[in-house]
PDB file of N, CA and C in Angstrom:
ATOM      1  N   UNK A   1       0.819  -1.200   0.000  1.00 73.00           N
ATOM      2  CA  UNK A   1       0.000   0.000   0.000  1.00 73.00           C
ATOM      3  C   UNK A   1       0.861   1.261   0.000  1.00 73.00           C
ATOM      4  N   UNK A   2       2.092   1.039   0.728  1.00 88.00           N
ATOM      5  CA  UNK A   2       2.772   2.485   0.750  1.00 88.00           C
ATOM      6  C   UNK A   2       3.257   2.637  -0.776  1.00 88.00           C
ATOM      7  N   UNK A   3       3.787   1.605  -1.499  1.00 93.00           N
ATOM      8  CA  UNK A   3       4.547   1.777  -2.793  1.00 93.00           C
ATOM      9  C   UNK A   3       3.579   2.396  -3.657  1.00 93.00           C
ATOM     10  N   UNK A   4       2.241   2.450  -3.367  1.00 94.00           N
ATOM     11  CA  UNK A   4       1.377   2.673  -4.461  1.00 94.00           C
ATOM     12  C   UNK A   4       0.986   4.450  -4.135  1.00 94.00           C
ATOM     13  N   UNK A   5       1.490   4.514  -2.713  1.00 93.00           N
ATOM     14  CA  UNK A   5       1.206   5.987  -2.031  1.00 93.00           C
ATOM     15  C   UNK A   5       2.283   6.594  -2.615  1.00 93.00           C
ATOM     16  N   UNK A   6       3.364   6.241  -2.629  1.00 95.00           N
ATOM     17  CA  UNK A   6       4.829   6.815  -3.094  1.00 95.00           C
ATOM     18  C   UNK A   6       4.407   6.911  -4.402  1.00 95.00           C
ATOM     19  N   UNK A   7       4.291   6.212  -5.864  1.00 96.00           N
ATOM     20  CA  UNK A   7       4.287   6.525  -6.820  1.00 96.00           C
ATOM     21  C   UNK A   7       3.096   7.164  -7.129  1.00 96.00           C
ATOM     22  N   UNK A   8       2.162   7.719  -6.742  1.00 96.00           N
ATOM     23  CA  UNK A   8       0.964   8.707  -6.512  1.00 96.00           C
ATOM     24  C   UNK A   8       1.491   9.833  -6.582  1.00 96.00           C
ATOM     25  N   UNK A   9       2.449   9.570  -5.283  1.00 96.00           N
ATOM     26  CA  UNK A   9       2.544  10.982  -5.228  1.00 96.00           C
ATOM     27  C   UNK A   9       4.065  11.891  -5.813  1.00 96.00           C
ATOM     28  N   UNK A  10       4.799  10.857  -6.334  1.00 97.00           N
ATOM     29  CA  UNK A  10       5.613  11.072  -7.193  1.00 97.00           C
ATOM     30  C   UNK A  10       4.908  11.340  -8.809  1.00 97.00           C
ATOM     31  N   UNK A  11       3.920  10.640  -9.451  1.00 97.00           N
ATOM     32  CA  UNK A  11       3.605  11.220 -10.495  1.00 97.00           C
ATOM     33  C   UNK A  11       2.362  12.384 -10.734  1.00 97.00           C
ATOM     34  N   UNK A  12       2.156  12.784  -9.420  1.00 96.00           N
ATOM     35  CA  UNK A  12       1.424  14.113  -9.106  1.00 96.00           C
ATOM     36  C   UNK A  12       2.039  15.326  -8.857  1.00 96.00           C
ATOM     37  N   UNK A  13       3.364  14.731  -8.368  1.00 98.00           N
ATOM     38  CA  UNK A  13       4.512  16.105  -8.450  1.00 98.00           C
ATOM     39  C   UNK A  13       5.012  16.243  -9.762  1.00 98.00           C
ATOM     40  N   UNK A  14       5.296  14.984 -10.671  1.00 98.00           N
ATOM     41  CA  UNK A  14       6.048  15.301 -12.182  1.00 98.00           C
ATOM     42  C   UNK A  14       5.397  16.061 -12.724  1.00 98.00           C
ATOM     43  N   UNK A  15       3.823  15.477 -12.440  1.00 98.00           N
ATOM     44  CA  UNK A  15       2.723  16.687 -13.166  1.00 98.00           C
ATOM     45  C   UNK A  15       3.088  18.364 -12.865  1.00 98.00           C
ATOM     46  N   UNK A  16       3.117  18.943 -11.800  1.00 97.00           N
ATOM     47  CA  UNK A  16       3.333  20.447 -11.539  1.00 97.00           C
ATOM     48  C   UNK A  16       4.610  20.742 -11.853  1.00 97.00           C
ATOM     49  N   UNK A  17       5.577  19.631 -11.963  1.00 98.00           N
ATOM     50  CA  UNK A  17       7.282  19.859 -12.638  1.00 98.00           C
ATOM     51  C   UNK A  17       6.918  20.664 -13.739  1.00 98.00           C
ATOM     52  N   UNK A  18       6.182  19.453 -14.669  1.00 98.00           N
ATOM     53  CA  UNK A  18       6.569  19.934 -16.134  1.00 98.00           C
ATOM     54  C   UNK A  18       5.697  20.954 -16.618  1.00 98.00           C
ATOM     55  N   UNK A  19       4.437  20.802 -16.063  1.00 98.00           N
ATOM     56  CA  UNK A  19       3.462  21.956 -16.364  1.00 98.00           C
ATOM     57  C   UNK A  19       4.545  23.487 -16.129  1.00 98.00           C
ATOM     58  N   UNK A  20       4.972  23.576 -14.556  1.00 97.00           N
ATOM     59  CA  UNK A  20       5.798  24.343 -14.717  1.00 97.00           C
ATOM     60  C   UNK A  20       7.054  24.632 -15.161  1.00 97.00           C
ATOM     61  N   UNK A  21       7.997  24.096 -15.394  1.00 98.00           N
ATOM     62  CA  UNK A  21       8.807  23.798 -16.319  1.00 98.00           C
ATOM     63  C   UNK A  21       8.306  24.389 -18.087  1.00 98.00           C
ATOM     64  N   UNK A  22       7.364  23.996 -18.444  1.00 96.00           N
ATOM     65  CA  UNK A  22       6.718  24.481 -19.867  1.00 96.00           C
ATOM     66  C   UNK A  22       6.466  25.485 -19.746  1.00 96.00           C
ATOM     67  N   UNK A  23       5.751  26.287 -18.700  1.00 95.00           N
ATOM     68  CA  UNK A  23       5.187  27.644 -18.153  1.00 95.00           C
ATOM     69  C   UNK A  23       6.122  28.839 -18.594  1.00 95.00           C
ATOM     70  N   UNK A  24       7.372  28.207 -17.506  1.00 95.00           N
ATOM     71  CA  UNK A  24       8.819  29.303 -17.349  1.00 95.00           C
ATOM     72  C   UNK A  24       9.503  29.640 -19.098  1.00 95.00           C
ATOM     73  N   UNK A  25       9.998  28.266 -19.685  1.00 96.00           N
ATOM     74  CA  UNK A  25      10.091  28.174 -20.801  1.00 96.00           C
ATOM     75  C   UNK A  25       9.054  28.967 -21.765  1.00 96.00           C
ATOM     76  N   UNK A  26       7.762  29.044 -21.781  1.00 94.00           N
ATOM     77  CA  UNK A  26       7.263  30.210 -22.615  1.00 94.00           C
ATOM     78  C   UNK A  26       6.891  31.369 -21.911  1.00 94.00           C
ATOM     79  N   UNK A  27       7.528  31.603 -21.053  1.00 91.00           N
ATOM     80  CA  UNK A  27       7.224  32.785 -20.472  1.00 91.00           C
ATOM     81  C   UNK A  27       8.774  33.652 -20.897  1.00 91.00           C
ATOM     82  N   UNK A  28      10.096  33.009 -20.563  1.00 93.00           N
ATOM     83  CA  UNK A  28      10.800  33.348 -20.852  1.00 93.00           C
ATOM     84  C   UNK A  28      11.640  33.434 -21.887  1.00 93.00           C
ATOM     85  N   UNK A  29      11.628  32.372 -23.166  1.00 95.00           N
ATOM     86  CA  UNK A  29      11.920  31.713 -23.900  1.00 95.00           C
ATOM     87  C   UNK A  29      11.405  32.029 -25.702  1.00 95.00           C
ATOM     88  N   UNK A  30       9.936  32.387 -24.965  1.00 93.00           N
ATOM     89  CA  UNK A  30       8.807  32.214 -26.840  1.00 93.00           C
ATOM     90  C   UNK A  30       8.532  34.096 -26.279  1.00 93.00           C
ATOM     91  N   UNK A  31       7.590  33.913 -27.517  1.00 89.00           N
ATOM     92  CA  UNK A  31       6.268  35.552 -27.214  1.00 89.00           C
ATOM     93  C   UNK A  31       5.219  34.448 -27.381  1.00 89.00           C
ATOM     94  N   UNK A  32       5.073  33.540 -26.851  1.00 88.00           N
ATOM     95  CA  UNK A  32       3.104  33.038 -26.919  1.00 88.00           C
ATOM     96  C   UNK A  32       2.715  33.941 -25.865  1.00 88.00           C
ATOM     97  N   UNK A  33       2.941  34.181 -24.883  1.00 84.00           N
ATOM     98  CA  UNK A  33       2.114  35.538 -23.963  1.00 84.00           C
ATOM     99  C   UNK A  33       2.233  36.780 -24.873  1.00 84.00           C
ATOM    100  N   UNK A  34       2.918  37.222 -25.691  1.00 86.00           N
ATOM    101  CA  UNK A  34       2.510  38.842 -25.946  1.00 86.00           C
ATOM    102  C   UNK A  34       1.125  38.846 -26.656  1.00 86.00           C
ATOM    103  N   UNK A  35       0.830  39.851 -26.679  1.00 88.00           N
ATOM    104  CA  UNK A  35      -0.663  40.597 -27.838  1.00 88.00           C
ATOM    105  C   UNK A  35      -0.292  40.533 -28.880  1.00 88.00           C
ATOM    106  N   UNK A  36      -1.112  40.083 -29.536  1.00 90.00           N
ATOM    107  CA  UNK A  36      -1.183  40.514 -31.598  1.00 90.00           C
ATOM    108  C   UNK A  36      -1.238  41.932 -31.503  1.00 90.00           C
ATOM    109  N   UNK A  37      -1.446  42.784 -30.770  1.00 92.00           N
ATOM    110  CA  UNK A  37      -1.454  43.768 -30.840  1.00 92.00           C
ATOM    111  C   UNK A  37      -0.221  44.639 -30.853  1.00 92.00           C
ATOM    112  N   UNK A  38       0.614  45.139 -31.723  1.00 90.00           N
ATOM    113  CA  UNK A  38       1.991  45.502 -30.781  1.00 90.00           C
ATOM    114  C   UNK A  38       2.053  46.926 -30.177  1.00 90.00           C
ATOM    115  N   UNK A  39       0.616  47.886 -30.123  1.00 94.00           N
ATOM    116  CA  UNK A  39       0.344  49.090 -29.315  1.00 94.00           C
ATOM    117  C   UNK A  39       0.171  48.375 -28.194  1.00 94.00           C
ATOM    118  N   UNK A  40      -0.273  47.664 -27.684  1.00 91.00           N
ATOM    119  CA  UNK A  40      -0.493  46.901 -26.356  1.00 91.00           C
ATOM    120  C   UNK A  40       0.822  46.423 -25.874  1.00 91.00           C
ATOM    121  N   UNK A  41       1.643  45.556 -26.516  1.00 89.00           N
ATOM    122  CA  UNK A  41       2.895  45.136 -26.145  1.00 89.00           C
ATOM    123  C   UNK A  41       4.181  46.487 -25.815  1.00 89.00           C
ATOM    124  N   UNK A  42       3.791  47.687 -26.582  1.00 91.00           N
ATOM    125  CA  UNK A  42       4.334  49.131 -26.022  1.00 91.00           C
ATOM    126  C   UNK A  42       3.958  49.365 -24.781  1.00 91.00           C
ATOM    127  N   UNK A  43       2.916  49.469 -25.350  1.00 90.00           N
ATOM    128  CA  UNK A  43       1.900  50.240 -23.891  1.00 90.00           C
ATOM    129  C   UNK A  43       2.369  49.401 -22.432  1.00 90.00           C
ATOM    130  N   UNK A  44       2.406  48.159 -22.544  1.00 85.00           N
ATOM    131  CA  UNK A  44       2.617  47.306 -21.284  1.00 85.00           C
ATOM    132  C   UNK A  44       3.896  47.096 -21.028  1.00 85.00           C
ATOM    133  N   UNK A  45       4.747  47.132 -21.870  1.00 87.00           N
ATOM    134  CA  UNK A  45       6.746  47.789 -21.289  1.00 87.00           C
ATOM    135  C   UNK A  45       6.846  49.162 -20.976  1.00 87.00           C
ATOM    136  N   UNK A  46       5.601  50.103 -21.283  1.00 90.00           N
ATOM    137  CA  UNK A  46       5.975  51.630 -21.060  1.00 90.00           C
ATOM    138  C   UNK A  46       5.333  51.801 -19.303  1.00 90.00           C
ATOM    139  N   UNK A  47       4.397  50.992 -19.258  1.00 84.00           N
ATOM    140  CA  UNK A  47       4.123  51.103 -18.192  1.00 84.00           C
ATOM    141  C   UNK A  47       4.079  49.835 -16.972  1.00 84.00           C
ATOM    142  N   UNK A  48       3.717  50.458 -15.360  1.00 77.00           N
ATOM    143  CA  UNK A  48       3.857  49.574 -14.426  1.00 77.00           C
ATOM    144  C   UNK A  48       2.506  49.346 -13.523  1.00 77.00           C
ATOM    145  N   UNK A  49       2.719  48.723 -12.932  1.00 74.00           N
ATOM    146  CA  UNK A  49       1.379  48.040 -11.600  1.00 74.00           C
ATOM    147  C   UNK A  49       1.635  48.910 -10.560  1.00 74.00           C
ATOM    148  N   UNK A  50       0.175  49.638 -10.340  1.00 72.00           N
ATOM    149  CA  UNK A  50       0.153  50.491  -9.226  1.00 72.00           C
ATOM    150  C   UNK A  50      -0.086  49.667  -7.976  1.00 72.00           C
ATOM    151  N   UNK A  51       1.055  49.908  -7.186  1.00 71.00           N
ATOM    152  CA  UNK A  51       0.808  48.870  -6.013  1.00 71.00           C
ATOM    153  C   UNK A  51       0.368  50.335  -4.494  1.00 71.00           C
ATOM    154  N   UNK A  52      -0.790  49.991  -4.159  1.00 71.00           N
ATOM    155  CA  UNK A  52      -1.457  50.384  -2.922  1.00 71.00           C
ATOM    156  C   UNK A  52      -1.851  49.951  -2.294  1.00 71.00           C
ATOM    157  N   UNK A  53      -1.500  50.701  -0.843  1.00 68.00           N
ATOM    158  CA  UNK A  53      -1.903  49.485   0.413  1.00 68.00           C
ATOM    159  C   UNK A  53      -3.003  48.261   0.199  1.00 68.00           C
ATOM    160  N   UNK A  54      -4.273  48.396  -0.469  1.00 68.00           N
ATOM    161  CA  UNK A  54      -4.935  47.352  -0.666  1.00 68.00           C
ATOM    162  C   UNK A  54      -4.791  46.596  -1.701  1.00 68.00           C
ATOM    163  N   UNK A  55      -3.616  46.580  -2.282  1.00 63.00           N
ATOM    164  CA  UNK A  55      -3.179  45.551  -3.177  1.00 63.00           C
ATOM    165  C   UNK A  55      -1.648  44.880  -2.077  1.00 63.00           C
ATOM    166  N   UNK A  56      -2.906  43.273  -2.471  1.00 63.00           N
ATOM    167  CA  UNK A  56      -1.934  42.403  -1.526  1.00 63.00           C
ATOM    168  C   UNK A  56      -1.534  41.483  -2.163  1.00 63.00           C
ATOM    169  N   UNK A  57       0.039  41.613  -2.084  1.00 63.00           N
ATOM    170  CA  UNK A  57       0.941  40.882  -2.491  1.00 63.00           C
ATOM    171  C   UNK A  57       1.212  39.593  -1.579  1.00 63.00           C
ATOM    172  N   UNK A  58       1.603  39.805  -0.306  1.00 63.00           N
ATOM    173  CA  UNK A  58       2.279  39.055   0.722  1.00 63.00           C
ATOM    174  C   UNK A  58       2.273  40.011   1.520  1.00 63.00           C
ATOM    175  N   UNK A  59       1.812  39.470   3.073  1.00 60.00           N
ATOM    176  CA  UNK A  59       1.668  40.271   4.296  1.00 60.00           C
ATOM    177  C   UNK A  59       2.322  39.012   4.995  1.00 60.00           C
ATOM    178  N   UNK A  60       3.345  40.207   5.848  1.00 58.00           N
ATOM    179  CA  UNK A  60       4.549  39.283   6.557  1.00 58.00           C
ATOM    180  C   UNK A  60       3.749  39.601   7.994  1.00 58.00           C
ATOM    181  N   UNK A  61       3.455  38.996   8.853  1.00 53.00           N
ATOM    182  CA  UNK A  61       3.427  38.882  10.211  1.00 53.00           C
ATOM    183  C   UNK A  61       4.430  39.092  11.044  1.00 53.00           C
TER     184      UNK A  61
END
C-alpha cells in the first residue's frame, strides 16, 4: 500500500514539474504571452502596476 502511495505521489509532483517547467520556458523563452497587438505590447513595457496598500501581495506577520 505504501509503494502505491509513493508513486501517486511522485507522479502528481512530475505533473506540476513539467506543467511548470513548460510555463517558465514560454514565459521566458517564446512571445506566446505577448498581444497581436503591438500598441499593447508598447503600452505594457511603457508602463507599471500600481501597487497600494490594498493591493496584496504578501503580508509578513
Amino acid at each position: 500500500m505504501m509503494l502505491i502511495a509513493k508513486y501517486l505521489w511522485i507522479n502528481g509532483a512530475i505533473i506540476f514539474i513539467v506543467l511548470g517547467s513548460v510555463h517558465l520556458f514560454y514565459t521566458f523563452f517564446t512571445n506566446k504571452f505577448y498581444s497581436r497587438n503591438t500598441h499593447v505590447n508598447a503600452e505594457m513595457k511603457s508602463s507599471h502596476p500600481i501597487l497600494t496598500q490594498s493591493t496584496l501581495i504578501l503580508i509578513y506577520h
